[in-house]
XYZ file of C-alpha atoms in Angstrom:
786
model
C 20.679 -25.438 41.760
C 17.740 -26.157 39.455
C 14.412 -26.140 41.312
C 11.717 -28.788 41.006
C 9.394 -26.369 39.199
C 12.094 -25.510 36.650
C 12.613 -29.204 35.880
C 8.860 -29.590 35.513
C 8.735 -26.529 33.248
C 11.276 -27.886 30.754
C 9.745 -31.361 30.785
C 6.296 -29.914 30.043
C 7.686 -27.793 27.222
C 9.468 -30.776 25.700
C 6.295 -32.856 25.867
C 4.313 -30.013 24.221
C 6.988 -29.237 21.630
C 4.649 -29.438 18.612
C 2.154 -27.058 20.199
C 4.981 -24.788 21.376
C 6.336 -24.604 17.824
C 3.000 -23.794 16.183
C 2.153 -21.087 18.729
C 5.656 -19.636 18.460
C 5.357 -19.447 14.671
C 2.128 -17.457 14.893
C 3.767 -15.104 17.408
C 6.816 -14.887 15.124
C 4.655 -13.839 12.165
C 3.118 -11.017 14.185
C 6.475 -9.848 15.566
C 8.152 -10.079 12.149
C 5.413 -8.025 10.512
C 5.318 -5.422 13.271
C 9.081 -4.984 13.703
C 9.975 -5.476 10.036
C 7.419 -3.056 8.615
C 7.786 -0.436 11.346
C 11.591 -0.585 11.125
C 11.340 -0.230 7.354
C 9.060 2.754 7.898
C 11.484 4.323 10.370
C 14.480 3.577 8.111
C 12.747 5.229 5.160
C 11.644 8.136 7.324
C 15.172 8.700 8.671
C 16.653 8.450 5.169
C 14.079 10.867 3.785
C 14.536 13.451 6.531
C 18.322 13.219 6.378
C 18.362 13.570 2.603
C 15.864 16.441 2.568
C 17.912 18.231 5.217
C 21.291 17.722 3.521
C 19.981 18.680 0.079
C 18.073 21.670 1.511
C 14.758 20.598 0.096
C 12.494 23.613 -0.385
C 9.344 24.279 1.653
C 7.192 25.928 -1.043
C 7.000 25.432 -4.825
C 5.263 27.392 -7.585
C 5.083 27.347 -11.381
C 4.455 30.187 -13.840
C 4.360 30.481 -17.615
C 7.089 33.107 -17.753
C 8.179 35.664 -15.164
C 11.163 38.055 -15.020
C 14.067 37.205 -12.708
C 13.718 40.753 -11.360
C 10.960 39.344 -9.143
C 13.628 37.632 -7.047
C 13.930 40.519 -4.594
C 10.188 40.923 -4.167
C 9.734 37.197 -3.547
C 12.616 37.176 -1.054
C 10.976 40.080 0.793
C 7.807 38.081 1.517
C 7.342 37.457 5.279
C 8.978 34.231 6.399
C 10.982 33.619 3.219
C 14.659 32.845 3.863
C 15.865 31.595 0.455
C 14.640 31.775 -3.128
C 15.578 29.593 -6.085
C 14.453 30.536 -9.599
C 14.891 28.122 -12.473
C 13.675 27.153 -15.915
C 12.199 23.729 -16.700
C 10.536 22.244 -19.783
C 9.411 18.763 -20.789
C 10.785 17.710 -24.166
C 11.149 14.650 -26.370
C 14.366 12.651 -26.157
C 15.454 10.146 -28.804
C 17.396 7.193 -27.422
C 19.378 4.710 -29.514
C 17.399 1.564 -30.390
C 14.191 2.949 -28.818
C 11.529 3.712 -31.397
C 9.245 5.773 -29.124
C 10.340 9.214 -27.974
C 11.013 9.413 -24.220
C 9.807 12.374 -22.182
C 12.536 14.182 -20.265
C 12.279 17.271 -18.083
C 15.161 19.646 -18.841
C 16.110 21.972 -15.970
C 18.643 24.785 -15.950
C 21.590 24.384 -13.553
C 24.235 26.888 -12.485
C 27.103 24.518 -11.723
C 29.488 27.375 -10.833
C 27.957 27.863 -7.379
C 26.128 25.553 -4.947
C 22.369 25.833 -5.052
C 20.735 27.408 -2.036
C 17.861 24.938 -2.300
C 17.192 21.522 -3.873
C 20.855 20.646 -4.184
C 21.863 17.817 -6.493
C 23.879 14.870 -5.158
C 26.440 13.786 -7.714
C 26.604 9.980 -8.006
C 28.847 9.441 -11.020
C 30.793 11.642 -13.424
C 30.730 15.424 -13.116
C 28.371 18.381 -13.422
C 27.792 20.008 -16.841
C 30.129 22.825 -17.791
C 29.914 25.883 -19.975
C 31.025 25.721 -23.585
C 29.793 24.927 -27.071
C 28.827 21.347 -26.243
C 25.491 20.658 -24.582
C 26.231 18.549 -21.502
C 23.757 17.116 -18.983
C 23.523 15.147 -15.783
C 20.657 12.643 -15.479
C 18.622 11.399 -12.534
C 20.234 8.133 -11.471
C 17.314 5.727 -11.808
C 16.454 6.765 -15.369
C 20.135 6.540 -16.319
C 20.353 3.012 -14.892
C 17.207 1.795 -16.615
C 18.200 3.277 -19.973
C 21.934 2.591 -19.740
C 22.939 6.268 -19.980
C 26.574 6.095 -18.902
C 28.827 9.180 -18.868
C 29.819 9.796 -22.459
C 26.505 8.655 -23.941
C 25.058 11.023 -26.540
C 21.337 11.430 -27.194
C 19.165 13.606 -29.440
C 16.799 16.142 -27.821
C 14.207 18.370 -29.482
C 14.853 21.647 -27.643
C 12.306 24.318 -28.526
C 11.948 22.971 -32.042
C 15.651 22.376 -32.676
C 17.177 18.904 -32.652
C 20.396 19.013 -30.620
C 22.924 16.491 -29.358
C 23.226 16.189 -25.593
C 26.148 14.409 -23.944
C 25.572 12.728 -20.587
C 28.440 13.592 -18.211
C 27.102 12.288 -14.887
C 24.224 10.993 -12.793
C 22.626 12.721 -9.816
C 19.957 12.488 -7.165
C 17.521 15.349 -6.579
C 15.142 15.858 -3.622
C 12.380 16.980 -5.984
C 12.568 13.661 -7.826
C 12.978 11.050 -5.106
C 9.966 9.564 -6.893
C 10.422 10.683 -10.498
C 7.087 10.875 -12.295
C 4.965 13.226 -14.339
C 1.608 12.012 -13.062
C 1.824 9.625 -10.109
C 2.731 6.204 -11.531
C 6.387 5.058 -11.409
C 7.761 5.270 -14.931
C 11.559 5.214 -14.908
C 11.628 3.858 -18.453
C 9.657 6.646 -20.087
C 10.296 9.693 -17.910
C 13.622 11.147 -16.832
C 15.153 14.423 -15.677
C 18.207 16.161 -17.123
C 20.036 19.248 -15.889
C 21.991 21.384 -18.345
C 23.844 24.673 -17.945
C 21.393 27.442 -17.003
C 22.642 29.830 -19.688
C 22.364 27.187 -22.379
C 18.878 26.341 -21.081
C 17.774 29.977 -21.269
C 19.178 30.298 -24.793
C 17.621 27.049 -26.017
C 14.136 27.976 -24.782
C 14.247 31.751 -25.248
C 14.059 32.318 -21.480
C 16.876 34.865 -21.025
C 16.144 36.899 -17.908
C 13.081 34.801 -17.124
C 12.035 31.767 -15.066
C 9.029 29.455 -14.868
C 9.619 27.676 -11.539
C 10.338 29.011 -8.082
C 11.223 27.241 -4.835
C 11.268 28.864 -1.405
C 13.068 27.998 1.807
C 11.375 29.422 4.894
C 12.571 30.644 8.262
C 12.408 28.118 11.083
C 8.947 27.823 12.581
C 7.123 29.513 9.703
C 3.997 27.694 8.546
C 4.433 27.133 4.772
C 0.703 27.589 4.208
C 0.886 31.294 5.154
C 3.277 32.002 2.284
C 1.061 30.556 -0.461
C -1.428 33.409 -0.763
C 1.071 36.306 -0.995
C 3.222 34.266 -3.397
C 0.185 33.547 -5.575
C -0.741 37.238 -5.592
C 2.782 38.212 -6.613
C 2.997 35.649 -9.434
C -0.587 35.938 -10.664
C 0.128 38.416 -13.514
C 2.701 35.989 -14.950
C 0.471 32.937 -15.370
C 0.931 31.242 -12.017
C -0.652 27.791 -12.120
C -0.196 26.602 -8.573
C 1.765 27.166 -5.371
C 2.080 24.222 -3.020
C 3.823 23.320 0.197
C 6.316 20.478 0.395
C 3.540 18.134 1.536
C 1.783 18.565 -1.811
C 4.824 18.627 -4.039
C 4.292 15.572 -6.254
C 7.339 13.496 -5.313
C 7.159 14.390 -1.616
C 3.420 13.664 -1.447
C 3.891 10.207 -2.978
C 6.715 9.375 -0.548
C 4.594 10.540 2.408
C 1.640 8.493 1.199
C 3.753 5.334 0.862
C 5.138 5.819 4.360
C 1.634 6.250 5.740
C 0.436 3.080 4.002
C 3.408 1.121 5.331
C 2.583 2.294 8.845
C -1.043 1.183 8.471
C 0.000 -2.276 7.253
C 2.585 -2.565 10.023
C -0.082 -1.878 12.651
C -3.235 -3.707 11.608
C -1.992 -7.011 10.162
C 0.552 -7.867 12.914
C -2.054 -7.003 15.546
C -4.286 -9.752 14.144
C -1.452 -12.295 14.378
C -0.639 -11.363 17.962
C -4.296 -11.481 19.029
C -4.730 -14.950 17.509
C -1.462 -16.179 19.051
C -2.533 -15.026 22.487
C -5.885 -16.773 22.100
C -4.173 -20.059 21.186
C -1.749 -19.647 24.077
C -4.604 -19.033 26.500
C -6.429 -22.167 25.325
C -3.291 -24.309 25.527
C -2.453 -23.002 28.990
C -6.024 -23.583 30.147
C -5.820 -27.177 28.976
C -2.385 -27.600 30.581
C -3.641 -26.304 33.909
C -6.759 -28.481 33.758
C -4.794 -31.683 33.074
C -2.353 -30.829 35.891
C -5.051 -29.976 38.410
C -3.950 -32.692 40.842
C -0.276 -31.749 40.445
C -1.136 -28.180 41.373
C -3.035 -29.397 44.410
C -0.051 -31.502 45.463
C 2.293 -28.519 45.099
C -0.063 -26.400 47.223
C -0.220 -29.148 49.845
C 3.607 -29.257 49.934
C 3.703 -25.553 50.778
C 4.191 -23.832 47.431
C 2.528 -20.422 47.473
C -0.171 -19.502 44.948
C 2.038 -16.829 43.416
C 4.901 -19.335 42.971
C 2.662 -21.770 41.122
C 1.153 -18.939 39.083
C 4.633 -17.711 38.160
C 5.568 -21.252 37.071
C 2.761 -21.341 34.500
C 3.367 -17.740 33.543
C 6.977 -18.706 32.802
C 5.709 -21.444 30.507
C 3.645 -18.916 28.564
C 6.547 -16.457 28.460
C 8.960 -19.112 27.172
C 6.563 -20.069 24.363
C 6.035 -16.411 23.481
C 9.760 -15.712 23.852
C 10.652 -18.380 21.292
C 8.203 -16.715 18.919
C 9.741 -13.311 19.610
C 13.265 -14.574 18.858
C 12.152 -16.194 15.598
C 10.127 -13.095 14.743
C 13.018 -10.695 15.336
C 15.288 -12.782 13.113
C 12.576 -12.974 10.457
C 11.881 -9.233 10.744
C 15.441 -8.381 9.711
C 15.038 -10.398 6.501
C 11.555 -8.998 5.849
C 12.687 -5.420 6.481
C 15.692 -5.675 4.166
C 13.558 -7.184 1.396
C 10.958 -4.435 1.772
C 13.641 -1.762 1.779
C 15.131 -3.312 -1.352
C 11.776 -2.946 -3.104
C 11.443 0.676 -1.989
C 15.015 1.467 -3.055
C 14.033 0.719 -6.659
C 11.365 3.415 -6.489
C 12.632 5.999 -3.988
C 16.081 7.450 -4.623
C 17.644 8.733 -1.417
C 21.341 9.475 -1.003
C 21.644 6.673 1.580
C 19.116 3.977 2.390
C 20.049 1.489 5.102
C 17.849 -0.856 7.087
C 18.169 -0.965 10.831
C 15.974 -2.628 13.414
C 14.600 0.211 15.488
C 15.266 -0.570 19.177
C 12.046 0.948 20.520
C 9.980 -1.026 18.000
C 11.676 -4.304 18.986
C 11.307 -3.450 22.688
C 7.642 -2.568 22.224
C 6.965 -5.855 20.435
C 8.648 -7.796 23.265
C 6.632 -5.887 25.870
C 3.335 -6.411 24.030
C 3.912 -10.127 23.556
C 5.087 -10.614 27.149
C 2.113 -8.709 28.544
C -0.341 -10.631 26.378
C 1.273 -13.973 27.248
C 1.222 -13.203 30.981
C -2.403 -12.063 30.787
C -3.372 -15.223 28.918
C -1.582 -17.436 31.451
C -3.170 -15.616 34.401
C -6.647 -16.024 32.933
C -5.970 -19.735 32.470
C -4.648 -20.550 35.964
C -6.482 -18.228 38.327
C -9.509 -20.522 38.786
C -7.436 -23.587 39.720
C -4.727 -21.868 41.771
C -7.359 -20.241 43.966
C -8.845 -23.643 44.958
C -7.991 -25.221 48.350
C -5.637 -28.251 47.960
C -8.275 -30.797 49.021
C -10.769 -29.502 46.452
C -8.149 -29.191 43.699
C -7.134 -32.852 44.185
C -10.625 -33.948 43.206
C -11.284 -34.316 39.477
C -13.353 -31.520 37.940
C -17.073 -32.071 37.849
C -18.106 -33.830 34.657
C -19.853 -31.767 32.028
C -23.626 -31.689 32.266
C -24.950 -32.527 28.828
C -28.437 -31.393 27.858
C -30.534 -31.628 24.768
C -28.844 -29.449 22.193
C -30.525 -26.863 20.043
C -30.113 -29.201 17.078
C -31.949 -31.986 18.959
C -34.780 -29.691 19.910
C -35.148 -28.441 16.362
C -34.915 -31.946 14.868
C -37.723 -33.340 17.063
C -38.395 -36.995 16.273
C -35.737 -37.082 13.592
C -32.972 -37.450 16.116
C -29.418 -36.967 14.711
C -26.997 -39.883 14.831
C -24.625 -40.401 17.782
C -21.592 -39.064 15.946
C -23.355 -35.805 15.062
C -24.657 -35.463 18.619
C -21.156 -35.885 20.070
C -19.793 -33.144 17.825
C -22.667 -30.765 18.498
C -22.601 -31.364 22.257
C -18.871 -30.726 22.458
C -19.245 -27.458 20.576
C -22.190 -26.358 22.738
C -20.306 -27.325 25.909
C -17.476 -24.914 25.070
C -19.085 -22.260 22.852
C -16.453 -19.594 23.543
C -13.583 -21.898 22.584
C -15.401 -22.940 19.422
C -16.186 -19.309 18.606
C -12.566 -18.237 19.078
C -11.357 -21.134 16.917
C -13.787 -20.126 14.181
C -12.715 -16.474 14.447
C -9.041 -17.451 14.341
C -9.476 -19.571 11.212
C -11.570 -16.785 9.662
C -8.762 -14.339 10.463
C -6.315 -16.571 8.570
C -8.624 -16.528 5.529
C -8.982 -12.738 5.835
C -5.216 -12.227 6.004
C -4.716 -14.351 2.908
C -7.313 -12.254 1.095
C -5.774 -8.991 2.347
C -2.483 -9.952 0.724
C -3.932 -11.152 -2.583
C -6.710 -8.655 -3.279
C -4.177 -6.017 -4.325
C -3.659 -7.912 -7.569
C -7.400 -7.747 -8.287
C -7.479 -4.044 -7.437
C -4.504 -3.335 -9.703
C -6.161 -5.300 -12.522
C -9.280 -3.186 -12.014
C -7.241 0.029 -12.105
C -5.462 -1.100 -15.271
C -8.760 -1.959 -16.923
C -10.272 1.388 -15.920
C -7.368 3.633 -16.892
C -5.847 1.803 -19.831
C -8.952 0.292 -21.430
C -11.974 2.325 -20.297
C -10.617 5.871 -19.832
C -7.732 5.912 -22.319
C -8.772 3.792 -25.267
C -6.245 5.234 -27.685
C -2.670 4.061 -28.089
C -0.569 7.182 -27.595
C -1.018 10.515 -25.789
C 0.564 13.611 -27.302
C 1.079 16.736 -25.173
C 1.861 20.161 -26.633
C 4.197 22.731 -25.118
C 1.653 25.518 -25.741
C -2.038 25.749 -26.693
C -2.802 24.726 -30.275
C -5.976 25.074 -32.389
C -8.512 22.254 -32.421
C -7.563 21.682 -36.038
C -4.499 19.823 -34.711
C -6.742 16.744 -34.718
C -6.809 16.735 -38.508
C -3.049 17.258 -38.633
C -2.523 14.275 -36.364
C -4.803 12.108 -38.493
C -2.567 12.804 -41.474
C 0.494 11.387 -39.716
C 1.522 7.869 -40.780
C -0.206 5.075 -38.883
C -2.887 7.243 -37.224
C -6.373 5.744 -37.567
C -8.156 8.181 -35.245
C -7.371 11.179 -33.029
C -9.084 13.149 -30.286
C -7.939 16.345 -28.551
C -8.803 17.763 -25.154
C -8.012 20.733 -22.973
C -6.734 20.560 -19.402
C -6.170 23.648 -17.288
C -5.159 24.253 -13.658
C -7.958 25.997 -11.776
C -8.861 27.022 -8.259
C -12.341 25.965 -7.099
C -14.086 28.040 -4.418
C -17.171 27.039 -2.420
C -18.426 28.490 0.846
C -15.119 30.005 1.891
C -13.021 26.945 0.996
C -10.758 26.548 -2.039
C -8.934 23.696 -3.752
C -6.372 23.814 -6.564
C -7.202 21.203 -9.168
C -7.633 20.549 -12.906
C -10.515 21.326 -15.245
C -10.581 19.097 -18.337
C -12.687 19.614 -21.441
C -13.610 16.604 -23.614
C -15.346 16.521 -26.966
C -18.866 15.118 -27.192
C -19.167 11.379 -27.767
C -15.502 10.948 -26.930
C -14.088 7.597 -28.024
C -10.375 7.598 -27.220
C -10.218 9.536 -23.937
C -13.314 9.503 -21.765
C -14.659 10.292 -18.323
C -15.554 6.971 -16.704
C -17.355 6.412 -13.415
C -16.003 3.285 -11.731
C -19.544 2.033 -11.099
C -21.756 3.298 -13.912
C -19.285 3.489 -16.829
C -18.677 6.254 -19.374
C -20.111 9.699 -18.569
C -20.741 12.603 -20.912
C -19.217 15.784 -19.376
C -21.668 18.596 -18.713
C -22.484 21.194 -21.379
C -24.366 23.585 -19.098
C -22.333 23.130 -15.936
C -19.456 21.109 -14.561
C -19.052 17.449 -13.641
C -17.138 16.953 -10.371
C -15.348 13.821 -9.284
C -16.184 12.287 -5.907
C -12.876 13.161 -4.198
C -13.316 16.866 -4.851
C -17.020 16.716 -4.028
C -16.288 15.128 -0.626
C -13.565 17.640 0.202
C -15.721 20.679 -0.549
C -19.076 19.128 0.369
C -20.482 19.551 -3.150
C -23.750 18.167 -4.458
C -25.481 18.448 -7.845
C -27.069 21.868 -8.096
C -24.450 23.723 -6.034
C -22.900 26.880 -7.523
C -19.099 27.081 -7.409
C -16.531 29.673 -8.451
C -13.690 28.620 -10.742
C -10.531 30.675 -11.206
C -9.076 29.851 -14.643
C -5.322 30.302 -14.230
C -3.457 29.304 -17.392
C -4.486 31.130 -20.561
C -7.138 33.871 -20.367
C -7.302 34.368 -16.588
C -10.791 34.933 -15.272
C -13.217 33.842 -12.551
C -16.525 32.228 -13.507
C -19.500 30.791 -11.629
C -20.845 27.409 -12.751
C -23.314 24.833 -11.466
C -22.387 21.291 -10.447
C -24.462 18.938 -12.603
C -23.103 15.535 -11.600
C -20.680 13.792 -9.224
C -18.701 10.877 -10.711
C -16.408 8.305 -9.114
C -13.143 8.521 -11.043
C -10.049 6.824 -9.660
C -7.408 9.559 -9.713
C -7.183 13.195 -8.746
C -9.591 15.859 -7.604
C -10.907 16.956 -10.981
C -13.611 18.831 -12.855
C -14.924 17.925 -16.312
C -16.796 19.848 -18.987
C -17.695 19.480 -22.623
C -14.818 21.054 -24.620
C -16.837 23.728 -26.459
C -18.550 24.728 -23.211
C -15.196 25.020 -21.471
C -13.772 27.185 -24.272
C -16.820 29.459 -24.155
C -16.463 29.712 -20.395
C -12.776 30.605 -20.703
C -13.426 33.087 -23.501
C -10.055 32.491 -25.160
C -10.803 30.667 -28.390
C -10.827 27.023 -29.415
C -7.506 25.785 -28.030
C -6.371 22.368 -26.807
C -3.141 21.183 -25.192
C -3.231 17.386 -25.530
C -4.498 14.660 -27.825
C -4.708 10.881 -27.991
C -4.341 8.825 -31.159
C -5.095 5.277 -32.255
C -2.368 3.620 -34.281
C -2.051 0.927 -36.880
C 0.541 -1.370 -35.231
C 2.248 -1.993 -38.552
C 2.913 1.743 -38.994
C 3.597 2.678 -35.364
C 7.349 3.070 -35.959
C 6.705 5.529 -38.789
C 4.387 7.526 -36.534
C 6.974 7.806 -33.765
C 9.630 8.862 -36.245
C 7.309 11.607 -37.483
C 6.373 13.030 -34.069
C 10.031 13.187 -33.012
C 10.447 16.010 -35.529
C 7.354 18.043 -34.498
C 8.548 21.091 -32.511
C 5.291 21.768 -30.682
C 5.049 18.293 -29.188
C 6.538 18.302 -25.693
C 5.794 14.730 -24.641
C 4.619 11.477 -26.163
C 3.313 8.709 -23.875
C 2.996 5.241 -25.338
C 0.229 3.358 -23.518
C 1.687 -0.090 -24.129
C 5.122 0.904 -22.821
C 3.728 2.683 -19.764
C 1.423 -0.240 -18.992
C 4.265 -2.724 -19.317
C 6.492 -0.688 -17.004
C 3.678 -0.293 -14.466
C 2.862 -4.011 -14.517
C 6.510 -4.998 -14.061
C 6.877 -2.760 -11.018
C 3.603 -3.735 -9.372
C 4.056 -7.457 -10.140
C 7.420 -7.491 -8.374
C 6.238 -5.562 -5.317
C 2.823 -7.199 -4.965
C 4.258 -10.647 -5.652
C 6.546 -10.360 -2.633
C 3.849 -8.871 -0.411
C 1.298 -11.530 -1.391
C 3.758 -14.385 -0.923
C 4.748 -13.224 2.571
C 1.144 -12.797 3.731
C 0.189 -16.161 2.243
C 2.941 -17.919 4.190
C 1.980 -16.044 7.353
C -1.723 -16.855 6.892
C -0.995 -20.546 6.322
C 1.198 -20.577 9.452
C -1.661 -19.048 11.415
C -4.174 -21.548 10.040
C -1.877 -24.458 10.902
C -1.306 -23.081 14.403
C -5.019 -22.683 15.093
C -6.255 -25.944 13.572
C -3.443 -28.081 14.974
C -3.812 -26.755 18.494
C -7.599 -27.034 18.375
C -7.374 -30.674 17.289
C -4.529 -31.471 19.671
C -6.391 -30.021 22.658
C -9.546 -31.883 21.664
C -7.517 -35.103 21.518
C -6.006 -34.583 24.970
C -9.438 -33.826 26.437
C -11.225 -36.740 24.798
C -8.467 -39.359 24.778
C -10.287 -41.472 27.408
C -13.549 -41.353 25.419
C -11.809 -42.292 22.166
C -9.885 -45.112 23.803
C -13.122 -46.443 25.295
C -14.767 -46.394 21.872
C -11.801 -48.238 20.381
C -12.120 -50.922 23.064
C -15.837 -51.197 22.281
C -14.987 -52.036 18.668
C -14.835 -48.784 16.693
C -12.066 -48.554 14.104
C -9.313 -45.927 14.048
C -10.991 -44.213 11.112
C -14.342 -44.025 12.911
C -12.721 -42.661 16.054
C -10.751 -40.115 14.000
C -13.933 -38.920 12.357
C -15.530 -38.324 15.752
C -12.610 -36.160 16.806
C -11.863 -34.320 13.551
C -15.517 -33.746 12.629
C -15.592 -30.977 15.234
C -12.623 -29.286 13.550
C -14.257 -29.782 10.150
C -17.474 -28.166 11.402
C -15.524 -25.181 12.722
C -13.696 -24.901 9.398
C -16.949 -24.942 7.425
C -18.353 -22.149 9.570
C -15.082 -20.159 9.503
C -14.509 -20.173 5.740
C -17.486 -18.030 4.642
C -16.992 -15.869 7.726
C -13.337 -15.430 6.754
C -14.351 -14.345 3.263
C -16.609 -11.693 4.795
C -13.818 -10.649 7.184
C -11.429 -10.484 4.224
C -13.725 -8.143 2.333
C -14.113 -5.972 5.436
C -10.373 -5.931 6.147
C -9.571 -5.054 2.530
C -12.134 -2.245 2.601
C -10.759 -0.857 5.872
C -7.182 -1.007 4.575
C -8.148 0.853 1.400
C -9.902 3.542 3.415
C -6.996 3.961 5.839
C -4.469 4.155 3.005
C -6.573 6.474 0.857
C -5.011 9.782 -0.140
C -6.562 13.029 -1.310
C -5.830 12.162 -4.960
C -6.659 8.445 -5.044
C -10.080 6.813 -4.783
C -9.440 3.094 -5.243
C -12.094 0.509 -4.385
C -11.279 -2.812 -2.736
C -11.813 -5.235 -5.623
C -11.783 -8.956 -4.779
C -12.319 -11.534 -7.493
C -13.963 -14.929 -6.771
C -10.663 -16.650 -7.548
C -8.993 -14.739 -4.688
C -11.613 -15.993 -2.257
C -11.172 -19.486 -3.672
C -7.384 -19.505 -3.268
C -7.640 -18.208 0.305
C -10.196 -20.872 1.221
C -8.108 -23.582 -0.430
C -4.925 -22.557 1.421
C -6.671 -22.638 4.791
C -8.405 -25.923 3.968
C -5.057 -27.492 3.089
C -3.577 -26.165 6.344
C -6.518 -27.669 8.260
C -6.204 -30.978 6.419
C -2.490 -31.139 7.201
C -3.120 -30.464 10.887
C -5.877 -33.089 10.909
C -3.547 -35.678 9.396
C -0.901 -34.959 12.027
C -3.430 -35.387 14.838
C -4.867 -38.475 13.131
C -1.408 -40.067 13.301
C -1.453 -39.460 17.062
C -4.851 -41.145 17.342
C -3.430 -44.185 15.555
C -0.619 -44.348 18.112
C -2.874 -44.098 21.196
C -1.840 -46.543 23.937
C -5.320 -47.700 24.964
C -4.206 -49.261 28.255
C -2.214 -46.208 29.321
C -4.995 -43.799 28.414
C -7.653 -45.797 30.292
C -5.387 -46.099 33.336
C -5.063 -42.350 33.493
C -8.831 -42.048 33.831
C -8.840 -44.493 36.741
């Protein structure tokens, strides 16, 4: 049998259906963000761990210039080492049909006759390459899909100076290339990986009996960091450049960083939605309890216990929150699948399936229920605790006093309409403050979704227009003389050229060390420069070293400090240099020097290993045709193509993220402004009806009511812009990695769009409430007051 309180509950909910819907939508946004993003995180994490485990992803990686395979036994004998994989890998130019620019591909030797102990390939289509006169290869799946490399496709590759035909026989996934890149940005169009027979690889690159990459699998429980030093010592005579754990392997580090960022977003942004929803619910419940004060007294007089009445109103709050949870869980499944779809285009795991994580859903339900119950309890405790006789009396009328505005205005007394608005705000300052904060939070959330586009535009401007001002970067497979600049200038279409030297080094300071890069630039560099994100172009030091801010923070460096640098690539030596300047570059922990100073420091001649050129667009095709035949060129990176690929990827991902947060922010703004106006209407209905009877028009009465909301909006908008900047800054700091130093860049247009969206949401809510004012039954409202 349905109880009286249950009937009352459903009738109250039906009467409040508009407010119930708006509050539920705000709750739904928070639940959807929390469950959707955390479930995506857990789905990616489970897929990553499963794939790494099944493919036997290595624990430690190292590169050398050339080392004999006879080292295998000595490496395997290192403490903690369980498995060793030696292989040969080189970056080369690949010529694709109907593509004028050469594409960079990493060729890796593969022994298809026996399963690899580590870093096993997962065959997706076709077969593995076999032995024989033909050069066959399998390709990483994403690159093959983007470039249409089906089994049977033949391409031309410049292998160690010889142009050879390579036939694609299959596509694979590899744990080392879940995120396939040479330098951090996703570039599936211009960078791929191919595996060919190990013997053919050794023959093509004159690496018989030698290797240049090693991967180690460790015994269970062994800390990978303890293996790095003995491995470095063993490989040092053979040109070891770096030894890293799985956490710092390029692909693995990028995946880990993306997972960490997703976790940050899934925690902070939904928490704001849930906090705002609980505030609205508390205000609505407070108003509901206040208007039903006499009903509560009657129930108490009829014998209903305090806890029974409290549970009745708690149920109301739980039902409202529960509707939001149900909508949010349904929305989270869509959001999670869309997010996972975006990640699947970048991360290539063997299996990637979305599933709502039960503990995440249960935690969201528990958090919302606890917050709803707490909000309801805070709203009803003051009335429920009253004796029935006292509760049946109407609440004491508000005591109005001269407002601060009146005292400041003196003789110039504000008009009645302004006084009514100001007095209502001063009478309930906490409610007004929470409304302002809620609207400001909606503005901040809108900004937090849109500022990424401004930040990406800033990064593009810095890297593609300020740092790299040339058109194409050329990398050499071994050091070449500085005179290569003149040779490049003689190629068709080249209008200018500039070379530089980049070398892996180990920096030591006060007992701490970091593996990084030292780059030498020519004086007055034009095409490739060092640029501080605040002060602009910087001339690298001639009598010391310029350090970027990331490295300086990690080692605690300041100008004037002396550091030790182990040069590790060509002429290996350790030198002591002084830090002359700290600069804020965007990427990597790096050191910079003037090129001649770096060569003198290294003591190995005037060599360079990369160059950038400016091209005449009309002759660009002739240039690319020429460099495809140059044996020493290992990779050619076209700035326009890389920029286009980067923009396409970021536009798709950021477009979805921005759109979702915009919709969520607008829903929050509507929920806050509508409920604020609706509660104000229910509280002041008698006053407004009295003013209508006294001759005021509907428009004048509406202005009196909605002016309070307008005032709160005007205060909230600039506050929301400040909150948005703060939230964006916090998010960037929380998602920062050791190799990225991005600022939170917010353009005026982003602030403007956020303000406009919230203003439109407020205007819509005001129009809805205005329609209710027009439909006020004056007689009924005035009777209620009697």
